[in-house]
Coordinates of C-alpha atoms in Angstrom, one line a residue:
M68 CA 2.8 26.7 29.4
W69 CA 3.9 28.2 26.0
K70 CA 6.5 25.5 25.4
Q71 CA 3.9 22.8 26.0
L72 CA 1.4 24.5 23.7
L73 CA 4.1 24.7 20.9
Q74 CA 4.9 21.0 21.2
H75 CA 1.2 20.1 21.2
S76 CA -0.1 22.1 18.3
A77 CA 2.7 23.1 15.9
R78 CA 3.9 20.9 13.1
E79 CA 7.6 20.3 12.8
N80 CA 7.7 21.0 9.0
L81 CA 6.9 24.6 9.6
T82 CA 9.4 27.4 10.2
L83 CA 9.8 28.6 13.8
Q84 CA 7.7 31.6 12.9
G85 CA 5.1 29.4 11.4
Q86 CA 5.0 27.1 14.4
I87 CA 4.5 30.1 16.8
R88 CA 1.7 31.4 14.6
E89 CA 0.0 28.0 14.5
M90 CA 0.3 27.6 18.2
L91 CA -1.3 31.0 18.9
V92 CA -4.1 30.5 16.3
S93 CA -4.9 27.1 17.7
A94 CA -5.0 28.5 21.3
I95 CA -7.3 31.3 20.2
L96 CA -9.7 29.3 18.1
D97 CA -9.9 26.5 20.7
A98 CA -10.8 29.1 23.3
Q99 CA -7.7 28.4 25.4
L100 CA -7.1 32.1 25.0
K101 CA -10.2 34.2 25.6
P102 CA -10.9 37.5 23.7
G103 CA -9.1 40.4 25.4
T104 CA -6.5 38.1 27.0
P105 CA -2.9 39.5 26.8
V106 CA -0.2 37.4 25.3
P107 CA 3.4 37.5 26.6
S108 CA 5.7 40.3 25.3
S109 CA 7.8 39.2 22.4
R110 CA 10.9 39.2 24.6
E111 CA 9.2 37.0 27.3
L112 CA 7.9 34.5 24.8
A113 CA 11.2 34.4 22.9
I114 CA 13.0 33.6 26.2
E115 CA 10.5 30.9 27.2
L116 CA 10.6 29.2 23.8
G117 CA 14.3 29.6 23.3
V118 CA 14.0 31.4 19.9
G119 CA 15.1 34.8 18.6
R120 CA 12.9 37.7 19.5
I121 CA 12.6 38.9 15.9
T122 CA 10.9 35.5 15.1
V123 CA 8.2 36.2 17.7
V124 CA 7.8 39.8 16.6
L125 CA 7.2 38.8 13.0
A126 CA 4.7 36.1 14.1
Y127 CA 2.8 38.7 16.2
Q128 CA 2.8 41.2 13.3
Q129 CA 1.2 38.6 11.0
L130 CA -1.5 37.8 13.6
V131 CA -2.2 41.5 14.0
D132 CA -2.5 41.9 10.2
D133 CA -4.9 38.9 10.1
G134 CA -7.1 40.1 13.0
Y135 CA -6.2 37.5 15.6
L136 CA -4.3 39.9 17.8
V137 CA -4.6 43.7 18.5
S138 CA -1.6 45.8 19.4
R139 CA -2.1 48.5 22.1
E140 CA 0.6 51.1 22.4
R141 CA 2.8 50.6 25.5
K142 CA 0.5 47.7 26.7
G143 CA 1.4 44.9 24.4
H144 CA -0.7 42.4 22.3
F145 CA -4.1 41.1 23.2
V146 CA -6.5 38.5 21.7
C147 CA -8.9 40.3 19.4
S148 CA -12.4 40.7 21.0
A149 CA -14.0 40.9 17.6
L150 CA -13.3 37.2 17.0
L151 CA -16.0 36.3 19.5
G152 CA -18.7 37.8 17.4
E153 CA -17.5 36.1 14.3
R154 CA -17.5 32.5 15.7
V155 CA -20.8 30.8 16.3
Q156 CA -20.5 28.5 19.3
A157 CA -21.8 25.0 18.5
R158 CA -24.1 23.4 21.0
N159 CA -23.5 19.8 22.0
P160 CA -26.6 17.8 21.0
A161 CA -26.2 15.8 24.3
D162 CA -27.0 19.0 26.2
S163 CA -30.5 19.1 24.7
E164 CA -33.3 17.9 27.0
Q165 CA -35.4 16.7 24.0
R166 CA -33.7 14.8 21.3
A167 CA -35.3 13.8 18.0
P168 CA -35.5 10.0 17.3
S169 CA -32.3 8.7 15.7
I170 CA -32.4 8.0 12.0
T171 CA -32.2 4.3 10.9
W172 CA -29.7 4.9 8.1
A173 CA -29.6 1.2 7.1
Q174 CA -33.2 1.5 5.8
R175 CA -32.3 4.5 3.7
L176 CA -29.2 3.2 2.0
H177 CA -29.7 1.9 -1.5
Q178 CA -26.2 0.7 -1.8
R179 CA -23.4 -0.3 0.6
P180 CA -20.0 0.5 -1.0
S181 CA -18.3 -0.3 2.3
A182 CA -19.4 -3.9 1.9
Q183 CA -17.5 -4.4 -1.3
R184 CA -14.2 -6.2 -1.3
S185 CA -11.4 -3.6 -1.6
I186 CA -7.7 -3.4 -1.0
V187 CA -6.9 -2.3 2.5
K188 CA -3.6 -0.8 3.5
P189 CA -2.6 0.1 7.1
A190 CA -2.6 3.8 7.7
N191 CA 0.7 3.6 9.4
W192 CA 2.4 1.4 6.8
Q193 CA 5.5 3.6 6.7
K194 CA 6.4 2.6 10.2
S195 CA 6.7 -1.1 9.2
A196 CA 10.2 -2.4 8.6
Y197 CA 9.4 -4.1 5.3
P198 CA 6.3 -2.5 3.5
F199 CA 6.0 -4.6 0.3
L200 CA 2.9 -2.5 -0.7
Y201 CA 2.1 -1.3 -4.2
G202 CA 1.3 2.3 -5.2
Q203 CA 2.5 4.1 -2.1
F204 CA 4.6 7.3 -1.8
D205 CA 8.4 7.0 -1.6
E206 CA 9.8 10.3 -0.4
S207 CA 13.3 9.4 -1.5
L208 CA 12.2 9.4 -5.1
F209 CA 9.9 12.5 -5.0
P210 CA 11.4 15.5 -6.8
T211 CA 10.9 17.9 -3.9
A212 CA 12.9 20.8 -5.1
A213 CA 11.5 20.7 -8.7
W214 CA 7.9 20.4 -7.5
R215 CA 8.4 23.3 -5.0
E216 CA 9.8 25.4 -7.8
C217 CA 6.8 24.7 -10.0
C218 CA 4.3 25.4 -7.2
L219 CA 6.0 28.8 -6.5
K220 CA 6.0 29.7 -10.2
A221 CA 2.3 28.9 -10.3
L222 CA 1.8 31.4 -7.6
S223 CA 3.0 34.3 -9.7
V224 CA 0.6 37.1 -10.2
L225 CA -0.1 36.3 -13.9
D226 CA -0.5 32.6 -13.2
I227 CA -2.9 33.2 -10.3
R228 CA -5.1 35.3 -12.6
D229 CA -5.3 32.2 -14.9
W230 CA -6.1 29.4 -12.5
A231 CA -7.8 31.2 -9.6
P232 CA -11.2 31.9 -11.3
D233 CA -14.0 29.3 -11.5
Q234 CA -13.1 27.1 -14.5
I235 CA -16.6 25.5 -14.5
T236 CA -16.1 22.7 -17.2
R237 CA -12.7 23.9 -18.5
D238 CA -9.3 22.5 -17.8
D239 CA -6.0 24.3 -17.6
E240 CA -5.1 24.9 -21.2
S241 CA -1.4 24.7 -20.6
L242 CA -1.7 21.3 -18.9
V243 CA -3.9 19.9 -21.7
E244 CA -1.3 21.1 -24.2
Q245 CA 1.6 19.5 -22.3
I246 CA -0.3 16.2 -22.2
C247 CA -1.1 16.3 -25.9
T248 CA 2.4 17.2 -27.0
R249 CA 4.7 15.7 -24.4
V250 CA 3.0 12.9 -22.5
L251 CA 0.7 11.1 -25.0
P252 CA 3.2 10.9 -27.9
R253 CA 5.4 8.7 -25.7
R254 CA 2.6 6.2 -25.9
G255 CA 2.0 6.7 -29.6
V256 CA -1.3 8.6 -28.9
W257 CA -2.1 11.8 -30.7
A258 CA -5.0 13.8 -29.4
T259 CA -6.5 17.3 -29.6
A260 CA -7.8 19.4 -26.8
D261 CA -11.4 18.5 -27.5
Q262 CA -10.5 14.8 -27.1
L263 CA -9.0 15.1 -23.6
M264 CA -10.3 15.9 -20.1
I265 CA -8.5 16.1 -16.7
T266 CA -9.8 14.0 -13.9
V267 CA -9.1 13.6 -10.2
G268 CA -7.0 10.5 -10.8
A269 CA -7.6 7.5 -13.0
Q270 CA -10.2 6.1 -10.6
H271 CA -12.4 9.2 -11.0
A272 CA -12.2 8.7 -14.8
L273 CA -13.4 5.1 -14.4
Y274 CA -16.3 6.2 -12.2
M275 CA -17.5 8.8 -14.7
V276 CA -17.3 6.4 -17.6
A277 CA -19.3 3.9 -15.7
D278 CA -21.9 6.4 -14.6
L279 CA -22.3 7.7 -18.2
L280 CA -22.3 4.5 -20.2
M281 CA -23.3 1.6 -18.0
R282 CA -26.8 0.5 -16.8
E283 CA -28.4 -2.6 -15.3
R284 CA -28.2 -4.8 -18.4
T285 CA -24.8 -3.6 -19.7
K286 CA -22.4 -6.4 -20.1
V287 CA -18.9 -5.5 -18.9
G288 CA -15.9 -7.7 -19.3
I289 CA -13.0 -7.4 -16.8
E290 CA -9.7 -9.3 -16.5
D291 CA -9.6 -11.9 -13.8
P292 CA -7.6 -11.2 -11.7
C293 CA -8.3 -7.4 -12.0
Y294 CA -8.0 -4.0 -10.4
P295 CA -10.6 -4.3 -7.5
D296 CA -11.7 -0.7 -7.5
A297 CA -12.6 -0.9 -11.3
R298 CA -14.6 -4.1 -10.6
N299 CA -16.4 -2.4 -7.7
I300 CA -17.1 0.7 -9.7
F301 CA -18.7 -1.2 -12.6
S302 CA -20.6 -3.4 -10.1
R303 CA -22.4 -0.4 -8.8
R304 CA -24.0 0.1 -12.3
T305 CA -24.5 -3.5 -13.5
K306 CA -24.5 -7.0 -12.3
Q307 CA -23.5 -8.2 -15.7
I308 CA -19.7 -8.4 -14.9
V309 CA -18.0 -11.1 -16.9
P310 CA -14.6 -12.3 -15.6
L311 CA -12.1 -13.1 -18.4
P312 CA -8.9 -15.1 -17.9
V313 CA -5.4 -13.8 -18.5
D314 CA -2.2 -15.6 -19.3
D315 CA 1.5 -14.6 -19.6
N316 CA 0.5 -12.2 -22.5
G317 CA -2.3 -10.5 -20.6
L318 CA -6.0 -10.7 -21.5
I319 CA -6.9 -13.8 -23.6
V320 CA -8.7 -12.6 -26.8
D321 CA -11.4 -15.1 -27.9
D322 CA -15.1 -15.4 -28.7
R323 CA -16.0 -14.7 -25.0
L324 CA -15.5 -11.0 -25.8
R325 CA -18.0 -10.9 -28.6
D326 CA -21.1 -10.6 -26.4
L327 CA -19.8 -7.7 -24.3
D328 CA -20.8 -4.1 -24.5
Y329 CA -17.6 -2.8 -22.8
L330 CA -14.2 -4.3 -21.9
Y331 CA -11.9 -3.1 -19.2
T332 CA -8.3 -4.0 -19.7
T333 CA -4.8 -3.0 -18.5
P334 CA -2.6 -4.1 -21.4
S335 CA 0.7 -2.2 -20.5
H336 CA 1.1 -3.9 -17.1
Q337 CA -1.8 -6.1 -16.3
C338 CA -3.1 -5.5 -12.8
P339 CA -2.0 -7.3 -10.7
T340 CA 0.1 -9.8 -12.6
G341 CA 2.3 -7.2 -14.3
V342 CA 2.4 -9.0 -17.7
T343 CA 2.4 -6.9 -20.9
M344 CA 0.0 -7.6 -23.8
P345 CA 2.1 -8.1 -27.0
L346 CA 1.5 -6.1 -30.1
H347 CA -0.1 -8.9 -32.1
R348 CA -2.7 -9.5 -29.4
R349 CA -3.5 -5.9 -29.2
E350 CA -4.2 -5.8 -32.9
E351 CA -6.3 -8.9 -32.6
L352 CA -8.3 -7.4 -29.8
L353 CA -9.0 -4.3 -31.9
R354 CA -10.1 -6.3 -34.9
L355 CA -12.5 -8.2 -32.7
A356 CA -13.8 -5.0 -31.1
D357 CA -14.6 -3.5 -34.6
A358 CA -16.3 -6.7 -35.7
S359 CA -18.5 -7.0 -32.6
D360 CA -19.2 -3.3 -31.8
L361 CA -17.2 -3.6 -28.6
V362 CA -15.9 -0.5 -26.7
I363 CA -12.6 -0.9 -24.9
I364 CA -11.7 1.0 -21.7
E365 CA -7.9 1.0 -21.6
D366 CA -6.3 1.8 -18.3
D367 CA -2.7 2.5 -19.3
F368 CA -1.5 1.2 -16.0
E369 CA 2.2 1.9 -15.3
S370 CA 3.0 2.5 -18.9
E371 CA 5.9 4.8 -18.2
N372 CA 7.8 2.3 -16.1
N373 CA 9.1 -0.2 -18.6
F374 CA 12.5 -1.8 -18.0
A375 CA 13.0 -3.1 -21.5
G376 CA 13.3 0.3 -23.2
N377 CA 10.5 1.8 -25.4
P378 CA 7.1 0.4 -24.3
I379 CA 4.7 -1.2 -26.7
P380 CA 2.3 1.4 -28.2
A381 CA -0.9 1.9 -26.3
L382 CA -4.1 0.3 -27.6
K383 CA -5.4 3.8 -28.3
S384 CA -2.5 4.5 -30.6
L385 CA -3.7 1.6 -32.8
D386 CA -7.4 2.6 -32.6
R387 CA -8.8 4.1 -35.8
N388 CA -12.5 4.0 -35.0
D389 CA -12.8 5.6 -31.5
R390 CA -13.3 2.1 -30.0
V391 CA -10.9 2.9 -27.2
I392 CA -11.5 5.1 -24.2
Y393 CA -8.0 5.8 -22.9
I394 CA -7.4 6.5 -19.2
G395 CA -4.0 7.6 -17.8
S396 CA -2.6 9.1 -14.6
L397 CA -0.1 11.9 -14.0
S398 CA 0.1 11.4 -10.2
K399 CA 0.8 7.6 -10.0
S400 CA 4.5 8.2 -11.0
M401 CA 4.8 11.4 -8.9
A402 CA 2.8 11.1 -5.7
P403 CA -0.6 9.4 -5.3
G404 CA -1.8 12.3 -3.2
L405 CA -1.8 14.7 -6.2
R406 CA -4.8 12.9 -7.8
V407 CA -4.4 13.9 -11.4
G408 CA -5.5 11.7 -14.3
Y409 CA -7.0 12.2 -17.7
I410 CA -9.4 10.6 -20.3
V411 CA -8.8 10.6 -24.1
A412 CA -11.9 9.7 -26.1
A413 CA -14.1 10.9 -28.9
P414 CA -15.1 14.6 -28.7
E415 CA -18.8 13.8 -28.3
L416 CA -18.0 11.6 -25.2
I417 CA -15.6 14.2 -23.7
T418 CA -18.3 16.8 -24.0
E419 CA -20.7 14.7 -21.9
L420 CA -18.0 13.7 -19.5
R421 CA -17.3 17.4 -18.9
A422 CA -20.9 18.1 -18.1
L423 CA -21.0 15.1 -15.7
R424 CA -17.8 16.2 -14.0
R425 CA -19.3 19.6 -13.4
L426 CA -22.1 18.0 -11.5
M427 CA -19.6 16.0 -9.4
I428 CA -16.7 18.2 -8.6
R429 CA -17.0 21.1 -11.1
H430 CA -13.3 20.8 -12.1
P431 CA -10.0 19.4 -10.5
S432 CA -7.7 21.8 -8.7
S433 CA -6.5 24.4 -11.2
F434 CA -3.5 25.2 -9.1
I435 CA -2.3 21.6 -9.2
Q436 CA -3.0 21.5 -12.9
R437 CA -0.9 24.6 -13.5
S438 CA 1.9 23.3 -11.3
L439 CA 2.0 20.0 -13.2
S440 CA 2.0 21.9 -16.5
L441 CA 5.1 23.7 -15.4
F442 CA 6.6 20.5 -14.1
I443 CA 6.2 18.9 -17.5
S444 CA 7.2 21.9 -19.7
L445 CA 10.4 22.5 -17.7
G446 CA 11.6 19.0 -18.4
Y447 CA 11.3 17.8 -14.8
N448 CA 8.7 15.1 -15.6
D449 CA 10.9 13.3 -18.1
A450 CA 13.9 13.5 -15.8
H451 CA 11.8 12.1 -12.9
L452 CA 10.5 9.2 -15.0
K453 CA 14.0 8.2 -15.9
R454 CA 15.1 8.2 -12.3
L455 CA 12.0 6.4 -11.2
A456 CA 12.4 3.7 -13.9
Q457 CA 16.0 3.1 -12.9
A458 CA 15.2 2.9 -9.2
Q459 CA 12.3 0.5 -9.9
K460 CA 14.5 -1.6 -12.2
E461 CA 17.1 -2.0 -9.5
R462 CA 14.5 -2.8 -6.8
G463 CA 12.8 -5.3 -9.1
A464 CA 16.1 -7.1 -9.8
L465 CA 16.8 -7.2 -6.0
M466 CA 13.3 -8.6 -5.4
L467 CA 13.6 -11.3 -8.0
D468 CA 17.0 -12.3 -6.7
A469 CA 15.8 -12.4 -3.1
L470 CA 12.7 -14.5 -4.0
A471 CA 14.8 -16.9 -6.0
R472 CA 17.3 -17.4 -3.1
H473 CA 15.0 -17.3 -0.1
I474 CA 11.6 -18.7 -1.4
P475 CA 12.5 -20.8 -4.5
Q476 CA 9.3 -22.8 -3.9
C477 CA 7.2 -19.8 -4.9
T478 CA 6.3 -19.0 -8.6
V479 CA 6.9 -15.4 -9.7
T480 CA 5.1 -14.1 -12.8
P481 CA 7.8 -12.6 -15.1
F482 CA 7.5 -8.8 -15.4
N483 CA 9.4 -6.1 -17.3
G484 CA 8.4 -3.0 -15.6
G485 CA 6.2 -1.4 -12.9
G486 CA 6.5 -1.5 -9.1
S487 CA 5.2 -4.9 -8.1
C488 CA 5.4 -8.6 -8.8
W489 CA 2.7 -11.3 -8.7
V490 CA 3.7 -14.4 -6.6
Q491 CA 2.1 -17.8 -6.2
L492 CA 2.8 -19.4 -2.9
P493 CA 3.0 -23.1 -2.2
N494 CA -0.4 -24.7 -2.2
N495 CA -0.3 -25.4 1.5
V496 CA 0.3 -21.7 2.4
S497 CA -2.7 -19.4 2.8
A498 CA -2.1 -15.8 1.7
T499 CA -4.5 -14.5 4.3
E500 CA -2.7 -16.3 7.2
L501 CA 0.7 -15.4 5.7
A502 CA -0.3 -11.7 5.6
E503 CA -1.4 -11.8 9.2
R504 CA 1.7 -13.6 10.5
A505 CA 4.1 -11.6 8.4
A506 CA 2.6 -8.3 9.6
E507 CA 3.6 -9.3 13.2
C508 CA 7.2 -9.4 12.0
G509 CA 6.9 -6.0 10.2
V510 CA 6.4 -7.4 6.7
L511 CA 3.4 -6.0 4.9
I512 CA 2.1 -7.8 1.8
E513 CA -1.1 -7.8 -0.3
Q514 CA -3.0 -11.0 -0.4
G515 CA -4.1 -11.9 -3.9
D516 CA -7.7 -13.1 -3.5
I517 CA -9.0 -9.5 -3.5
F518 CA -8.1 -9.2 -7.2
F519 CA -10.3 -12.1 -8.3
Q520 CA -14.0 -11.9 -9.2
A521 CA -14.9 -15.0 -7.2
E522 CA -15.4 -14.5 -3.4
H523 CA -13.4 -17.6 -2.6
P524 CA -10.6 -18.0 -5.3
A525 CA -7.4 -19.8 -4.9
G526 CA -6.0 -18.3 -1.8
N527 CA -2.2 -18.7 -2.4
F528 CA -1.4 -15.5 -4.4
V529 CA 0.2 -12.3 -3.1
R530 CA 1.3 -9.1 -4.7
L531 CA 4.6 -7.8 -3.5
G532 CA 5.3 -4.1 -4.2
F533 CA 8.8 -2.7 -4.3
Q534 CA 8.2 0.9 -5.4
S535 CA 8.0 2.3 -1.8
I536 CA 10.4 0.1 0.1
N537 CA 14.1 1.0 0.6
A538 CA 16.3 -1.1 -1.7
R539 CA 18.6 -1.9 1.2
V540 CA 16.0 -3.8 3.2
I541 CA 14.4 -5.8 0.3
D542 CA 16.6 -8.9 0.9
K543 CA 16.1 -9.0 4.6
G544 CA 12.4 -8.4 4.2
I545 CA 12.0 -11.4 1.8
A546 CA 14.2 -13.5 4.1
T547 CA 11.8 -12.7 7.0
L548 CA 8.8 -13.5 4.8
A549 CA 10.5 -16.8 3.8
A550 CA 10.9 -17.7 7.5
V551 CA 7.2 -17.0 8.1
I552 CA 6.3 -19.3 5.2
D553 CA 8.6 -22.0 6.5
A554 CA 7.0 -21.7 9.9
L555 CA 3.5 -22.0 8.4
Q556 CA 4.4 -25.0 6.4
K557 CA 5.8 -26.6 9.6
R558 CA 2.6 -25.3 11.4
C559 CA 4.7 -23.8 14.3
P560 CA 2.5 -22.3 17.1
P561 CA 2.3 -18.5 16.9
T562 CA 4.4 -18.1 20.1
L563 CA 7.2 -20.2 18.7
T564 CA 6.9 -18.5 15.3
S565 CA 7.3 -15.1 16.8
L566 CA 10.5 -16.2 18.6
K567 CA 12.0 -18.0 15.5
V568 CA 11.1 -15.6 12.8
C569 CA 11.1 -12.1 14.3

């Protein structure tokens, strides 16, 4: 029984002691072990599980200390009866004889965010042989030892006293200092503490900016193609969304921008094409913004991952009139699950954003902020960025070489950094159909129509990410994708395609 319980409930990444503890806690809280029930002696359980007795003894002692078990002299350990009074037993609504009429939620919803077109990634993407997906976690590049060290340092008594209290509208001062002195200067941006606020990722920053500044008649320009979540966020506030074309130098700067209230742009690495806006166009954009009273929202997308050496200065670094609201991320290059971003803007705007953030989430995790502060101050962040840039440069080169050899009929937009490339398929190949058929062979790609404003754009673009795929399988993955494209062009039946390609 106990071995089966351990296999069912305990996680493999825990120590044996932790696994035994989790097994017993789960059994107690799930009522598999009733209050007053004896548990096996430490010797018996150790023999049954095939572990050392001291491991079980330590697990039992922890559970006694935390009130799950009670120790009775010469009798052993028993499930604590007091737990029964502390847990309120939920009643299944189906057991009630009289049920209230069900609510028609559709009539109460003022908006349906789920109906917006968004990027969808399979939850089990890591099990695919060739996941060409952007923005996902690569455990081989994560600085596990360094991050663990920083988390442990943040758990020191003195640090806990700093980050554990309710910060209300404040941020961790040490992280703000590190961003202002170590992160932003790399982009040519100089800011003071009153010009910066921490967010739960860059997307949270975009949501707050939209909530604070945009209303029904606000005209917002977005690049086309564009980051879909930014488009969806702005669309919740205004229908005046103006798609603007991009070329090999990013957003095209012309008179179409003059009638806008706000402009959202990704100049460092345009999303999704990956092109970089040159310095002269950035300066031209700022001159136009000053002349037409335009506010620019700069999403400094993948600015750290530049293959050509020093990146071009951020728009914000050239801004002299607080025209630019600068949004960055600390977790995109580390691990998406950390969810840490920041906004740099005029102090007056930051004050209101802090008040708005308080209403939404109060403040981001202070523990994560302190850990990240240590990660930057100890030099781990700079070292990690160098390793990441080198790895992505190598993978990008492998991707370009594989595409040129296996799918020469495709057009690849040139890129000099980041973790993805923008590819135009032959005109007779549908990206939607290709994504479906390729997935059957273990190749995951992102179809490009989701990035365009129009609901039915040209359907032969795809984004191929290389930041979370093992370099050793890139060539084979592209070769497999090429075989699927060839089969589609020949219009092979699905059954034959599966045999020939996979």
